[in-house]
Short mmCIF file of C-alpha atoms in Angstrom, two decimals:
data_model
loop_
_atom_site.label_atom_id
_atom_site.label_comp_id
_atom_site.label_asym_id
_atom_site.label_seq_id
_atom_site.Cartn_x
_atom_site.Cartn_y
_atom_site.Cartn_z
CA MET A 1 27.95 -19.74 6.26
CA ASP A 2 27.35 -23.78 6.87
CA LYS A 3 26.66 -25.30 10.11
CA ILE A 4 28.45 -28.72 10.39
CA VAL A 5 27.15 -31.63 12.64
CA LEU A 6 29.69 -34.48 12.73
CA PRO A 7 29.07 -37.95 12.20
CA GLU A 8 29.10 -39.71 15.84
CA ASP A 9 31.43 -42.51 14.26
CA ILE A 10 34.33 -40.12 13.15
CA ASP A 11 37.46 -41.97 12.68
CA GLN A 12 40.12 -40.15 14.42
CA ARG A 13 42.97 -42.14 13.06
CA ARG A 14 42.21 -40.29 9.67
CA ARG A 15 42.18 -36.92 11.34
CA HIS A 16 46.05 -36.40 10.42
CA LEU A 17 46.78 -38.17 7.07
CA VAL A 18 49.88 -38.42 5.79
CA GLY A 19 50.06 -36.03 2.52
CA ALA A 20 53.80 -35.20 2.15
CA ALA A 21 54.20 -37.94 -0.96
CA ALA A 22 51.37 -36.11 -2.77
CA MET A 23 52.27 -32.58 -2.66
CA THR A 24 53.44 -31.48 -6.01
CA LEU A 25 55.80 -28.58 -7.07
CA ALA A 26 53.02 -26.71 -8.96
CA ALA A 27 50.38 -27.04 -5.46
CA ALA A 28 53.30 -26.22 -3.45
CA GLN A 29 53.71 -22.65 -5.18
CA LEU A 30 50.28 -22.30 -4.54
CA GLY A 31 50.39 -22.62 -0.97
CA VAL A 32 48.61 -25.96 -1.27
CA ALA A 33 49.27 -28.71 0.99
CA SER A 34 47.41 -31.93 -0.23
CA VAL A 35 46.65 -35.60 0.92
CA ALA A 36 44.91 -38.27 -1.24
CA HIS A 37 43.66 -41.74 -1.58
CA GLY A 38 42.87 -43.93 -4.54
CA GLN A 39 44.87 -44.03 -7.94
CA GLN A 40 46.03 -40.96 -9.26
CA GLY A 41 45.05 -39.83 -12.63
CA PRO A 42 47.29 -38.31 -15.40
CA ALA A 43 48.52 -34.77 -15.15
CA SER A 44 46.20 -31.91 -15.58
CA PRO A 45 46.89 -29.21 -18.16
CA ALA A 46 49.21 -26.03 -17.34
CA MET A 47 47.02 -23.16 -15.85
CA PRO A 48 47.63 -19.33 -16.77
CA ALA A 49 48.34 -17.45 -13.38
CA ALA A 50 46.34 -14.88 -11.75
CA LYS A 51 45.99 -13.20 -8.54
CA ALA A 52 42.81 -12.47 -6.55
CA GLY A 53 41.32 -9.09 -7.33
CA THR A 54 42.67 -9.49 -10.99
CA HIS A 55 38.80 -9.00 -12.27
CA THR A 56 35.84 -7.10 -11.32
CA SER A 57 33.14 -8.16 -13.39
CA PHE A 58 31.99 -11.29 -15.78
CA THR A 59 31.99 -10.72 -19.81
CA THR A 60 28.55 -12.04 -20.11
CA LEU A 61 25.47 -12.31 -17.84
CA LYS A 62 22.50 -14.56 -19.04
CA GLN A 63 19.11 -15.77 -17.76
CA VAL A 64 17.37 -19.16 -18.11
CA LYS A 65 14.08 -20.27 -17.16
CA ALA A 66 14.40 -23.62 -15.16
CA GLY A 67 12.27 -25.35 -12.82
CA VAL A 68 10.78 -22.28 -10.78
CA LEU A 69 13.27 -19.92 -11.22
CA ASP A 70 14.39 -17.64 -14.01
CA ILE A 71 18.22 -17.98 -13.27
CA GLY A 72 20.59 -15.27 -13.67
CA TYR A 73 24.00 -16.93 -14.36
CA ALA A 74 27.31 -15.61 -15.76
CA GLU A 75 29.16 -17.88 -18.43
CA ALA A 76 32.81 -17.84 -19.49
CA GLY A 77 34.80 -20.00 -21.87
CA PRO A 78 34.04 -22.15 -25.03
CA ALA A 79 30.39 -23.29 -25.99
CA LYS A 80 31.48 -26.91 -26.14
CA GLY A 81 33.92 -27.45 -23.54
CA PRO A 82 33.83 -29.73 -20.35
CA VAL A 83 31.26 -27.69 -18.21
CA ALA A 84 32.77 -26.39 -14.93
CA LEU A 85 29.47 -25.37 -12.56
CA LEU A 86 30.51 -23.01 -9.83
CA LEU A 87 28.09 -22.59 -6.67
CA HIS A 88 28.47 -19.51 -4.24
CA GLY A 89 26.97 -19.83 -0.89
CA TRP A 90 25.84 -17.05 1.88
CA PRO A 91 26.41 -13.97 2.14
CA TYR A 92 27.96 -13.97 -1.22
CA ASP A 93 27.22 -14.35 -4.59
CA ILE A 94 28.89 -14.95 -8.48
CA HIS A 95 31.65 -12.72 -7.85
CA SER A 96 33.14 -15.06 -5.45
CA TYR A 97 34.49 -16.71 -8.58
CA VAL A 98 35.15 -13.83 -10.70
CA ASP A 99 38.70 -14.89 -10.69
CA VAL A 100 38.50 -18.45 -11.11
CA ALA A 101 35.73 -18.36 -14.14
CA PRO A 102 38.74 -17.00 -16.40
CA LEU A 103 41.32 -19.58 -15.29
CA LEU A 104 38.85 -22.60 -16.11
CA ALA A 105 37.79 -20.89 -19.65
CA ALA A 106 41.60 -20.70 -20.40
CA ALA A 107 42.00 -24.11 -19.48
CA GLY A 108 39.08 -24.67 -21.98
CA TYR A 109 36.29 -25.24 -19.67
CA ARG A 110 32.61 -23.84 -20.64
CA VAL A 111 32.17 -21.81 -17.11
CA ILE A 112 28.56 -21.38 -15.22
CA VAL A 113 28.20 -19.62 -12.30
CA PRO A 114 24.67 -19.24 -11.11
CA TYR A 115 22.96 -16.78 -8.74
CA ALA A 116 20.96 -19.03 -6.14
CA ARG A 117 17.69 -18.42 -5.58
CA GLY A 118 17.19 -15.14 -3.74
CA TYR A 119 20.24 -13.68 -5.49
CA GLY A 120 20.99 -11.02 -8.29
CA SER A 121 18.69 -11.39 -11.37
CA THR A 122 17.48 -14.88 -10.53
CA ARG A 123 13.74 -14.59 -9.89
CA PHE A 124 10.89 -16.92 -8.98
CA LEU A 125 8.43 -17.21 -11.91
CA SER A 126 5.18 -17.34 -10.00
CA ASN A 127 4.43 -14.99 -6.75
CA ASP A 128 2.71 -17.89 -5.44
CA THR A 129 5.77 -20.48 -5.05
CA MET A 130 6.77 -20.77 -1.90
CA ARG A 131 10.36 -19.06 -0.96
CA ASN A 132 11.80 -21.71 0.43
CA GLY A 133 15.69 -22.29 1.17
CA GLN A 134 15.79 -25.97 2.06
CA PRO A 135 18.87 -27.46 1.06
CA SER A 136 17.29 -30.02 -1.30
CA ALA A 137 15.25 -27.30 -3.08
CA LEU A 138 18.64 -25.12 -3.90
CA ALA A 139 20.10 -28.81 -5.37
CA VAL A 140 16.73 -29.24 -7.56
CA ASP A 141 17.11 -25.87 -8.75
CA THR A 142 20.80 -26.86 -10.33
CA ILE A 143 19.47 -29.74 -12.24
CA ALA A 144 16.86 -27.82 -13.36
CA MET A 145 19.15 -25.37 -14.51
CA MET A 146 21.45 -28.34 -16.34
CA ASP A 147 18.29 -29.61 -18.17
CA ALA A 148 17.71 -26.19 -19.42
CA LEU A 149 21.21 -25.80 -20.73
CA LYS A 150 21.42 -29.33 -22.21
CA ILE A 151 24.39 -29.88 -19.44
CA ASP A 152 24.66 -33.48 -18.83
CA LYS A 153 27.17 -34.07 -16.95
CA ALA A 154 29.49 -31.22 -14.92
CA THR A 155 32.36 -30.86 -12.70
CA ILE A 156 30.91 -28.84 -9.71
CA GLY A 157 32.87 -26.87 -7.42
CA GLY A 158 31.10 -24.84 -4.27
CA PHE A 159 31.83 -23.15 -0.86
CA ASP A 160 29.24 -22.64 1.60
CA TRP A 161 25.93 -23.30 0.61
CA GLY A 162 27.48 -24.02 -2.60
CA ALA A 163 29.92 -26.68 -1.44
CA ARG A 164 26.47 -28.29 0.40
CA THR A 165 24.66 -28.10 -3.12
CA ALA A 166 27.85 -29.55 -4.36
CA ASP A 167 27.68 -32.70 -2.36
CA ILE A 168 23.93 -33.12 -2.49
CA LEU A 169 24.08 -33.18 -6.00
CA ALA A 170 26.82 -35.99 -5.84
CA ALA A 171 24.83 -37.89 -3.63
CA LEU A 172 21.57 -38.10 -4.86
CA TRP A 173 22.66 -37.42 -8.84
CA PRO A 174 26.10 -38.82 -9.15
CA GLN A 175 25.39 -39.55 -12.64
CA ARG A 176 25.30 -35.99 -13.56
CA CYS A 177 28.29 -35.10 -11.74
CA LYS A 178 31.96 -35.83 -13.48
CA ALA A 179 33.68 -35.05 -10.40
CA ILE A 180 33.04 -32.00 -7.27
CA VAL A 181 35.32 -29.82 -5.39
CA SER A 182 33.58 -28.96 -1.86
CA VAL A 183 35.39 -26.33 0.49
CA SER A 184 35.03 -27.58 4.00
CA GLY A 185 34.02 -30.83 2.70
CA TYR A 186 30.87 -33.14 3.93
CA LEU A 187 28.10 -30.75 4.33
CA ILE A 188 25.23 -32.83 3.95
CA GLY A 189 22.91 -32.65 7.05
CA SER A 190 19.42 -32.65 7.61
CA GLN A 191 16.43 -31.47 10.51
CA ALA A 192 17.21 -34.05 13.05
CA ALA A 193 20.86 -32.91 13.35
CA GLY A 194 20.20 -29.60 13.28
CA LYS A 195 17.89 -29.92 16.27
CA MET A 196 21.13 -31.34 18.44
CA PRO A 197 22.47 -29.16 20.85
CA LEU A 198 26.40 -28.11 20.88
CA PRO A 199 28.65 -27.26 23.28
CA PRO A 200 28.52 -24.15 24.20
CA LYS A 201 31.67 -22.69 22.30
CA ALA A 202 30.18 -23.91 19.49
CA GLU A 203 26.44 -22.75 19.66
CA LEU A 204 28.45 -19.10 20.20
CA GLN A 205 29.83 -19.28 16.65
CA TRP A 206 26.00 -19.62 15.36
CA TRP A 207 24.75 -16.48 16.94
CA TYR A 208 22.96 -15.39 13.53
CA GLN A 209 21.40 -18.52 13.26
CA PHE A 210 19.69 -17.74 16.57
CA TYR A 211 18.68 -14.28 15.62
CA PHE A 212 17.51 -15.34 12.39
CA ALA A 213 15.23 -17.77 14.45
CA THR A 214 13.19 -14.33 15.51
CA GLU A 215 11.22 -11.89 13.75
CA ARG A 216 13.27 -9.20 15.08
CA GLY A 217 16.42 -10.99 13.60
CA LYS A 218 14.55 -11.22 10.34
CA ALA A 219 13.72 -7.69 10.05
CA GLY A 220 17.09 -6.78 11.54
CA TYR A 221 18.73 -8.46 8.53
CA ASP A 222 16.10 -6.96 6.29
CA LYS A 223 16.91 -3.58 7.55
CA TYR A 224 21.05 -4.09 7.72
CA ARG A 225 21.67 -6.68 5.38
CA HIS A 226 24.72 -4.52 3.89
CA ASP A 227 26.34 -4.22 7.29
CA PHE A 228 25.31 -7.60 8.46
CA ALA A 229 27.00 -9.45 5.58
CA LYS A 230 30.02 -7.10 5.75
CA LEU A 231 30.42 -8.43 9.36
CA ILE A 232 30.02 -12.11 8.05
CA TRP A 233 32.66 -11.58 5.59
CA GLN A 234 35.11 -10.06 8.38
CA LEU A 235 34.53 -12.45 10.62
CA ALA A 236 34.80 -15.85 8.31
CA SER A 237 37.97 -14.37 6.49
CA PRO A 238 40.04 -12.45 9.47
CA LYS A 239 43.02 -12.00 7.40
CA TRP A 240 41.02 -11.33 3.82
CA ASN A 241 41.48 -7.23 3.37
CA PHE A 242 38.91 -6.83 1.19
CA ASP A 243 37.89 -3.19 0.08
CA ASP A 244 34.70 -1.57 -0.33
CA ALA A 245 34.36 -2.20 -3.85
CA THR A 246 34.83 -5.59 -3.80
CA PHE A 247 32.06 -6.30 -1.20
CA ASP A 248 29.89 -4.07 -2.76
CA ARG A 249 29.83 -6.05 -5.99
CA SER A 250 28.44 -8.76 -4.01
CA ALA A 251 26.48 -6.73 -1.84
CA ALA A 252 24.23 -5.82 -4.60
CA ALA A 253 23.19 -9.11 -4.99
CA PHE A 254 21.53 -9.30 -1.60
CA GLU A 255 19.08 -6.55 -2.98
CA ASN A 256 16.78 -9.33 -4.39
CA PRO A 257 13.51 -9.13 -3.42
CA ASP A 258 13.50 -12.62 -1.92
CA HIS A 259 17.04 -12.91 -0.48
CA VAL A 260 15.85 -12.28 3.19
CA ASP A 261 13.05 -14.70 2.90
CA ILE A 262 15.45 -17.54 1.31
CA ALA A 263 18.03 -16.74 4.07
CA ILE A 264 15.74 -16.61 6.94
CA HIS A 265 14.16 -19.67 5.63
CA ASN A 266 17.38 -21.77 5.28
CA TYR A 267 18.28 -21.23 8.90
CA ARG A 268 14.76 -22.14 10.21
CA TRP A 269 14.41 -24.57 8.20
CA ARG A 270 17.86 -26.41 9.45
CA LEU A 271 16.52 -26.07 13.18
CA GLY A 272 13.35 -27.45 12.35
CA LEU A 273 11.64 -24.28 13.49
CA ALA A 274 10.06 -23.79 9.57
CA ASP A 275 8.63 -26.39 7.43
CA GLY A 276 9.39 -27.13 3.77
CA GLU A 277 7.93 -28.64 0.95
CA ALA A 278 6.47 -31.80 0.41
CA LYS A 279 7.98 -32.41 -3.12
CA TYR A 280 11.41 -32.48 -1.26
CA ASP A 281 10.67 -34.58 1.80
CA GLU A 282 12.22 -37.99 -0.35
CA TYR A 283 15.66 -35.80 -0.84
CA GLU A 284 15.58 -34.71 2.43
CA ARG A 285 15.04 -38.67 4.14
CA LYS A 286 17.66 -40.05 1.66
CA LEU A 287 20.30 -36.94 2.94
CA ALA A 288 19.39 -37.40 6.50
CA GLU A 289 21.28 -40.77 6.43
CA ALA A 290 24.31 -39.06 5.62
CA PRO A 291 24.97 -40.89 2.14
CA VAL A 292 28.24 -41.58 1.28
CA ILE A 293 29.83 -39.63 -2.12
CA ALA A 294 31.30 -41.64 -4.68
CA VAL A 295 32.31 -39.33 -7.56
CA PRO A 296 35.78 -38.03 -7.49
CA THR A 297 36.69 -35.40 -5.03
CA ILE A 298 38.96 -32.86 -3.63
CA THR A 299 37.94 -31.19 -0.43
CA MET A 300 39.78 -27.43 0.49
CA GLU A 301 40.03 -25.66 3.59
CA GLY A 302 41.77 -22.06 4.00
CA ASP A 303 44.26 -21.90 7.04
CA ALA A 304 42.44 -18.90 8.37
CA ASN A 305 39.01 -19.87 8.01
CA GLY A 306 37.11 -18.06 10.62
CA ALA A 307 33.74 -19.85 10.36
CA PRO A 308 33.04 -23.21 12.13
CA HIS A 309 34.12 -26.18 10.22
CA PRO A 310 35.51 -29.85 10.79
CA GLU A 311 39.09 -31.56 10.41
CA PRO A 312 39.47 -33.12 7.28
CA GLY A 313 39.80 -36.43 9.01
CA ALA A 314 36.19 -35.96 10.26
CA TYR A 315 34.50 -36.36 6.57
CA ALA A 316 37.27 -38.03 4.72
CA LYS A 317 35.63 -41.73 5.00
CA LYS A 318 32.31 -39.96 3.57
CA PHE A 319 34.12 -39.91 0.04
CA SER A 320 34.32 -43.65 -1.08
CA GLY A 321 35.64 -42.53 -4.90
CA LYS A 322 38.97 -41.20 -5.94
CA TYR A 323 39.83 -38.44 -3.12
CA ALA A 324 42.36 -35.63 -2.01
CA HIS A 325 41.80 -32.85 0.48
CA ARG A 326 44.04 -29.62 -0.01
CA LEU A 327 44.81 -27.07 2.95
CA ILE A 328 45.50 -23.59 1.54
CA GLU A 329 48.01 -21.54 3.29
CA GLY A 330 48.75 -17.70 3.17
CA GLY A 331 45.79 -16.60 5.58
CA ILE A 332 43.08 -17.97 3.35
CA GLY A 333 39.48 -17.84 4.93
CA HIS A 334 36.12 -18.90 4.38
CA ASN A 335 35.74 -17.27 0.91
CA LEU A 336 38.51 -19.47 -0.58
CA PRO A 337 37.34 -19.31 -4.11
CA GLN A 338 37.71 -15.42 -4.17
CA GLU A 339 40.60 -15.31 -1.71
CA ALA A 340 42.62 -17.83 -3.36
CA PRO A 341 41.54 -18.38 -7.16
CA GLU A 342 44.25 -20.08 -8.48
CA ALA A 343 44.45 -22.90 -6.12
CA PHE A 344 40.59 -23.19 -6.47
CA ALA A 345 40.49 -23.31 -10.18
CA LYS A 346 43.85 -26.32 -9.92
CA ALA A 347 41.58 -28.08 -8.07
CA MET A 348 38.74 -28.06 -10.43
CA ILE A 349 41.18 -29.27 -13.24
CA ASP A 350 43.11 -31.60 -11.09
CA VAL A 351 39.83 -33.48 -9.74
CA ASP A 352 39.06 -34.41 -13.17
CA HIS A 353 42.09 -36.19 -13.66
CA LEU A 354 41.88 -38.13 -10.31
#
């Protein structure tokens, strides 16, 4: 899950944006409340219905050497369709999009769903490469994959770590992003921000971050990674009644030999307790300035997200282009694409038409 540090200059007047006029009949049927600013694009194409849990696997799994990795990924849809790139978070995997991908494929998209470094079949090409989980490294992985697959531009969607990566891509490489969908909004941060103390109740929500800062925590996560991840799922999505089979499909991805090192380094780096790599310093310097995102964006939030997250008004001004925010109702938690696949797929299609 992603730690949120809100900008000090938050415009509280935008916390409750007026959205009734922007709500469409289709969105209402999906339990979506939407608010928007900017010019509206043409109506999006119709999309077939699919409930969460309809699919249990991907038809096509592939590998591609890109940058420092051999990346495992799922692919669906026409090879020459516009690309929809879907990015997962921690502790989740590509199965967060197992019901989203068929919807987008049916709408004509070429859907790419990669395992992040440290997950599933993604492997480092060299044993000597640092097992680095810092945010800009994951973004560079995505650009390298796009280059390897000869993808010039994509509509990018993500939640948790994946939403942060989507935000970073849109901020640093806007020419590669047609549009983005970001669950929980603007997640770009910095080590300096991560060092700032939060009020006690907010710090309590990050108990595992403090645990991971210790060697006992690293050993504990390694030993109990299955139980640990399941607990996070339950806390982050308290109304999602996922079954063991659903969890186990994703938990298999955590058996990656680099998973623990990547996860631990990510959280330690955020707190300034671990160094990154010098080759990413310039990217992190730019991200520390909290750059505004100009590409078309839809942000989303579940109405039962148990993970820490800001109010939409806290980050709305960070998106300067065409923009809409959607609240997904019906007990939807942190893993929004898997819990509400129709709503997420609709947002991916709609953002191309803002």
